[in-house]
Amino acid sequence: MKKILSTFALSAMMATISSADFIRIEMGAGAWQQTPSGYAERADGDGLINLDGTYLSAEKESTETYAWLLLKHPLPIIPNVRLEYVSLTDEGMTTGKVGGMQIPGWAPTTVDIKEYDVIPYYNLLDNTFWMTIDLGLDVKIIDSTSTVSPIPNFSGYSSSDTTIVPLLYLRTRVEIPTTDIGLEADVKAITDGTDTMYDFRAKVDYTFDLDILQPGVEVGYRMQKIKTDDGSTQIDLDYSGVYAGIMLRF
């Protein structure tokens, strides 16, 4: 019996290894046509721009860049890694106090954000019956710079901050049989009932099968949202819109 079980276990392990890619690298880059919206209110003189007042988004559309890199290996214990980058920009108006200085009215404000995602993940399904499911943890590093422009009787103010946010990561992908078309969606999210942050994407892509190198194109929709309410701070901001880019697999 022991010999039979050992043989069965070895056969199962070999089947798993033989069906998996030994090393896979995928990458992509493109443009995200995003429309920001929302507001931020603080009453404690804290936060990114030391705000004791209100910020309102002008909901001005902008086109920003994104890039991603996926590294996959056959070792079952060590997680695979996905790296991502995206920039976000919002222009709006601020009133109240910033950095302890009173704004006499409303001042034009620009918020520039760069996000870096480090995502270790495991394959729950790896192209099994044309379906892939990944589960992992996203460590999102957010570099933010906010600039309140000068207006009469106000000299302007600028501040930068870096925040690290952990989020759960889930990705699903379906390859349409007999075609080179793939459907994919992923979400990164965290919530405690009061504070919520999520980053959702859904796309369709087409890959040109050239054996070793497989270039492709992708088109999709992405939405990010930050919402919090702890009494002294109320934030409800989101960035959403379509994106398109190129890919390369090898």
Tab-separated table of C-alpha atoms in Angstrom:
chain	number	residue	atom	x	y	z
A	1	MET	CA	0.000	0.000	0.000
A	2	LYS	CA	2.786	2.427	0.913
A	3	LYS	CA	4.465	1.782	-2.452
A	4	ILE	CA	1.171	2.373	-4.284
A	5	LEU	CA	0.576	5.675	-2.458
A	6	SER	CA	4.140	6.804	-3.156
A	7	THR	CA	3.767	5.986	-6.842
A	8	PHE	CA	0.443	7.829	-7.001
A	9	ALA	CA	1.875	10.918	-5.285
A	10	LEU	CA	4.900	10.972	-7.625
A	11	SER	CA	2.687	10.611	-10.670
A	12	ALA	CA	0.436	13.473	-9.517
A	13	MET	CA	3.438	15.708	-8.870
A	14	MET	CA	4.962	14.961	-12.268
A	15	ALA	CA	1.649	15.641	-13.966
A	16	THR	CA	1.403	19.001	-12.223
A	17	ILE	CA	4.954	19.964	-13.189
A	18	SER	CA	4.579	18.841	-16.781
A	19	SER	CA	1.373	20.854	-17.208
A	20	ALA	CA	2.854	24.062	-15.774
A	21	ASP	CA	5.003	26.649	-17.483
A	22	PHE	CA	8.565	26.502	-16.175
A	23	ILE	CA	9.076	30.249	-16.497
A	24	ARG	CA	6.674	32.787	-17.929
A	25	ILE	CA	7.194	36.517	-18.297
A	26	GLU	CA	4.459	38.902	-19.387
A	27	MET	CA	4.526	42.674	-19.569
A	28	GLY	CA	2.428	45.511	-20.823
A	29	ALA	CA	2.116	49.292	-20.981
A	30	GLY	CA	-0.412	51.787	-22.202
A	31	ALA	CA	-2.626	54.789	-21.515
A	32	TRP	CA	-5.575	55.161	-19.135
A	33	GLN	CA	-8.122	57.844	-20.039
A	34	GLN	CA	-9.382	58.587	-16.535
A	35	THR	CA	-12.015	60.918	-15.144
A	36	PRO	CA	-11.612	61.743	-11.447
A	37	SER	CA	-14.527	62.814	-9.247
A	38	GLY	CA	-15.382	63.394	-5.606
A	39	TYR	CA	-14.309	65.451	-2.623
A	40	ALA	CA	-12.262	65.486	0.577
A	41	GLU	CA	-13.125	67.278	3.817
A	42	ARG	CA	-10.948	67.497	6.913
A	43	ALA	CA	-11.381	69.288	10.232
A	44	ASP	CA	-8.077	68.445	11.912
A	45	GLY	CA	-5.487	70.224	9.749
A	46	ASP	CA	-3.877	66.880	8.833
A	47	GLY	CA	-3.515	64.712	5.760
A	48	LEU	CA	-1.735	65.182	2.462
A	49	ILE	CA	-2.022	68.988	2.318
A	50	ASN	CA	-2.526	69.596	6.052
A	51	LEU	CA	-6.084	70.519	5.166
A	52	ASP	CA	-8.642	72.026	7.500
A	53	GLY	CA	-11.332	72.625	4.915
A	54	THR	CA	-12.651	71.174	1.662
A	55	TYR	CA	-11.229	69.943	-1.638
A	56	LEU	CA	-13.543	69.465	-4.633
A	57	SER	CA	-12.523	67.661	-7.814
A	58	ALA	CA	-13.148	69.521	-11.072
A	59	GLU	CA	-13.766	66.133	-12.743
A	60	LYS	CA	-11.380	66.998	-15.554
A	61	GLU	CA	-10.485	64.096	-17.839
A	62	SER	CA	-6.801	63.256	-18.290
A	63	THR	CA	-4.753	60.533	-19.979
A	64	GLU	CA	-2.162	58.848	-17.762
A	65	THR	CA	0.318	55.983	-18.224
A	66	TYR	CA	0.398	52.489	-16.760
A	67	ALA	CA	2.717	49.480	-16.932
A	68	TRP	CA	2.795	45.966	-15.530
A	69	LEU	CA	5.133	42.971	-15.331
A	70	LEU	CA	4.269	39.372	-14.410
A	71	LEU	CA	6.852	36.772	-13.380
A	72	LYS	CA	5.697	33.159	-13.053
A	73	HIS	CA	7.726	30.098	-12.044
A	74	PRO	CA	6.964	26.391	-11.332
A	75	LEU	CA	7.945	26.312	-7.627
A	76	PRO	CA	4.698	25.692	-5.695
A	77	ILE	CA	5.730	27.166	-2.311
A	78	ILE	CA	7.274	30.439	-3.503
A	79	PRO	CA	4.631	32.897	-4.780
A	80	ASN	CA	4.658	34.347	-8.258
A	81	VAL	CA	5.043	38.122	-8.538
A	82	ARG	CA	3.183	40.820	-10.408
A	83	LEU	CA	4.457	44.423	-10.479
A	84	GLU	CA	2.339	47.396	-11.546
A	85	TYR	CA	2.673	51.149	-11.999
A	86	VAL	CA	0.054	53.796	-12.743
A	87	SER	CA	-0.134	57.579	-12.523
A	88	LEU	CA	-3.231	59.578	-11.605
A	89	THR	CA	-3.925	63.308	-11.818
A	90	ASP	CA	-6.759	65.403	-10.457
A	91	GLU	CA	-7.391	69.131	-10.677
A	92	GLY	CA	-9.810	70.846	-8.354
A	93	MET	CA	-10.402	73.654	-5.880
A	94	THR	CA	-9.543	73.968	-2.189
A	95	THR	CA	-10.937	76.238	0.515
A	96	GLY	CA	-10.221	76.562	4.222
A	97	LYS	CA	-6.736	76.279	5.717
A	98	VAL	CA	-3.707	74.440	4.328
A	99	GLY	CA	-0.440	74.241	6.241
A	100	GLY	CA	-1.963	76.591	8.796
A	101	MET	CA	-2.560	79.312	6.161
A	102	GLN	CA	-6.063	80.595	5.432
A	103	ILE	CA	-7.201	80.551	1.802
A	104	PRO	CA	-9.318	83.653	1.042
A	105	GLY	CA	-11.845	81.863	-1.134
A	106	TRP	CA	-11.117	78.912	-3.399
A	107	ALA	CA	-7.651	78.112	-4.774
A	108	PRO	CA	-6.861	75.896	-7.802
A	109	THR	CA	-5.310	72.624	-6.663
A	110	THR	CA	-3.505	69.812	-8.478
A	111	VAL	CA	-3.066	66.332	-7.028
A	112	ASP	CA	-0.490	64.053	-8.672
A	113	ILE	CA	-0.395	60.409	-7.587
A	114	LYS	CA	1.946	57.610	-8.568
A	115	GLU	CA	1.087	54.083	-7.466
A	116	TYR	CA	3.460	51.120	-7.314
A	117	ASP	CA	1.939	47.684	-6.684
A	118	VAL	CA	3.949	44.662	-5.520
A	119	ILE	CA	1.716	41.595	-5.694
A	120	PRO	CA	2.895	38.138	-4.559
A	121	TYR	CA	0.238	35.614	-5.610
A	122	TYR	CA	-0.523	31.925	-6.085
A	123	ASN	CA	-2.264	30.175	-8.980
A	124	LEU	CA	-5.434	28.433	-7.802
A	125	LEU	CA	-6.043	27.437	-11.417
A	126	ASP	CA	-3.416	27.791	-14.145
A	127	ASN	CA	-5.137	27.686	-17.539
A	128	THR	CA	-7.165	24.684	-16.366
A	129	PHE	CA	-9.917	24.167	-18.926
A	130	TRP	CA	-8.880	27.570	-20.312
A	131	MET	CA	-9.378	29.275	-16.928
A	132	THR	CA	-6.850	30.927	-14.597
A	133	ILE	CA	-7.517	32.116	-11.038
A	134	ASP	CA	-4.874	33.937	-8.977
A	135	LEU	CA	-5.099	34.903	-5.304
A	136	GLY	CA	-2.601	37.066	-3.438
A	137	LEU	CA	-1.759	40.213	-1.487
A	138	ASP	CA	-1.199	43.622	-3.042
A	139	VAL	CA	1.202	46.009	-1.314
A	140	LYS	CA	0.210	49.352	-2.866
A	141	ILE	CA	2.721	52.181	-2.453
A	142	ILE	CA	1.121	55.584	-3.079
A	143	ASP	CA	3.335	58.625	-3.689
A	144	SER	CA	1.193	61.775	-3.660
A	145	THR	CA	1.979	65.419	-4.270
A	146	SER	CA	-0.637	68.128	-3.804
A	147	THR	CA	-0.108	71.731	-4.920
A	148	VAL	CA	-2.446	74.578	-3.987
A	149	SER	CA	-1.786	77.449	-6.385
A	150	PRO	CA	-1.258	81.045	-5.236
A	151	ILE	CA	-4.153	83.493	-5.354
A	152	PRO	CA	-4.377	87.095	-4.022
A	153	ASN	CA	-3.459	87.165	-0.302
A	154	PHE	CA	-2.363	83.514	-0.406
A	155	SER	CA	1.173	82.466	-1.366
A	156	GLY	CA	0.365	78.869	-2.260
A	157	TYR	CA	1.264	75.574	-0.645
A	158	SER	CA	2.685	72.191	-1.674
A	159	SER	CA	3.086	68.918	0.208
A	160	SER	CA	4.109	65.322	-0.552
A	161	ASP	CA	3.344	62.054	1.203
A	162	THR	CA	3.912	58.299	0.816
A	163	THR	CA	1.347	55.762	2.016
A	164	ILE	CA	1.473	51.953	1.952
A	165	VAL	CA	-1.847	50.122	1.776
A	166	PRO	CA	-2.286	46.298	1.865
A	167	LEU	CA	-5.123	44.923	-0.258
A	168	LEU	CA	-6.405	41.473	-1.142
A	169	TYR	CA	-5.810	40.542	-4.789
A	170	LEU	CA	-7.977	38.324	-7.004
A	171	ARG	CA	-7.549	37.776	-10.733
A	172	THR	CA	-9.540	35.625	-13.142
A	173	ARG	CA	-8.812	34.943	-16.799
A	174	VAL	CA	-10.520	32.893	-19.500
A	175	GLU	CA	-8.917	31.967	-22.807
A	176	ILE	CA	-11.535	31.530	-25.532
A	177	PRO	CA	-10.830	28.126	-27.162
A	178	THR	CA	-9.542	28.053	-30.755
A	179	THR	CA	-8.928	31.812	-30.659
A	180	ASP	CA	-6.178	34.100	-29.397
A	181	ILE	CA	-8.665	36.172	-27.391
A	182	GLY	CA	-8.581	36.398	-23.613
A	183	LEU	CA	-11.049	37.863	-21.107
A	184	GLU	CA	-9.616	39.023	-17.796
A	185	ALA	CA	-10.652	40.848	-14.622
A	186	ASP	CA	-8.897	41.595	-11.362
A	187	VAL	CA	-9.683	43.428	-8.161
A	188	LYS	CA	-7.582	44.719	-5.277
A	189	ALA	CA	-9.667	45.696	-2.261
A	190	ILE	CA	-9.779	46.309	1.471
A	191	THR	CA	-12.587	47.508	3.751
A	192	ASP	CA	-13.543	47.614	7.416
A	193	GLY	CA	-17.106	48.781	6.818
A	194	THR	CA	-16.225	52.470	7.233
A	195	ASP	CA	-13.066	52.863	5.149
A	196	THR	CA	-12.945	51.290	1.688
A	197	MET	CA	-10.400	51.202	-1.093
A	198	TYR	CA	-10.570	49.174	-4.285
A	199	ASP	CA	-8.939	49.028	-7.702
A	200	PHE	CA	-10.935	47.106	-10.344
A	201	ARG	CA	-10.095	46.270	-13.954
A	202	ALA	CA	-11.755	44.274	-16.720
A	203	LYS	CA	-10.280	43.792	-20.188
A	204	VAL	CA	-10.212	41.855	-23.425
A	205	ASP	CA	-6.929	41.138	-25.181
A	206	TYR	CA	-5.666	39.568	-28.379
A	207	THR	CA	-2.308	37.773	-28.616
A	208	PHE	CA	-0.364	37.165	-31.812
A	209	ASP	CA	1.134	33.680	-31.512
A	210	LEU	CA	4.693	33.953	-32.862
A	211	ASP	CA	6.121	30.984	-30.940
A	212	ILE	CA	8.828	32.414	-28.657
A	213	LEU	CA	7.546	36.001	-28.582
A	214	GLN	CA	3.835	36.686	-28.313
A	215	PRO	CA	2.926	40.373	-28.724
A	216	GLY	CA	-0.617	41.483	-28.085
A	217	VAL	CA	-3.026	44.353	-27.511
A	218	GLU	CA	-5.429	44.987	-24.642
A	219	VAL	CA	-8.475	47.208	-24.122
A	220	GLY	CA	-10.354	47.538	-20.864
A	221	TYR	CA	-12.020	49.601	-18.157
A	222	ARG	CA	-10.511	50.530	-14.787
A	223	MET	CA	-11.913	52.145	-11.663
A	224	GLN	CA	-10.258	53.096	-8.373
A	225	LYS	CA	-12.142	54.322	-5.313
A	226	ILE	CA	-11.173	55.669	-1.894
A	227	LYS	CA	-13.901	56.272	0.679
A	228	THR	CA	-13.485	57.035	4.377
A	229	ASP	CA	-15.438	58.699	7.178
A	230	ASP	CA	-13.923	58.842	10.647
A	231	GLY	CA	-15.668	61.949	11.938
A	232	SER	CA	-12.926	64.503	11.278
A	233	THR	CA	-12.238	63.224	7.761
A	234	GLN	CA	-14.625	62.460	4.916
A	235	ILE	CA	-13.142	61.354	1.600
A	236	ASP	CA	-14.994	60.046	-1.436
A	237	LEU	CA	-12.791	60.040	-4.540
A	238	ASP	CA	-12.692	57.817	-7.594
A	239	TYR	CA	-10.837	57.575	-10.891
A	240	SER	CA	-12.436	55.684	-13.755
A	241	GLY	CA	-12.225	55.252	-17.507
A	242	VAL	CA	-11.098	53.105	-20.417
A	243	TYR	CA	-7.509	52.063	-21.068
A	244	ALA	CA	-5.601	50.509	-23.943
A	245	GLY	CA	-2.094	49.202	-24.377
A	246	ILE	CA	0.309	46.668	-25.810
A	247	MET	CA	1.546	43.394	-24.277
A	248	LEU	CA	4.445	40.995	-24.718
A	249	ARG	CA	4.675	37.375	-23.519
A	250	PHE	CA	7.641	35.062	-23.668
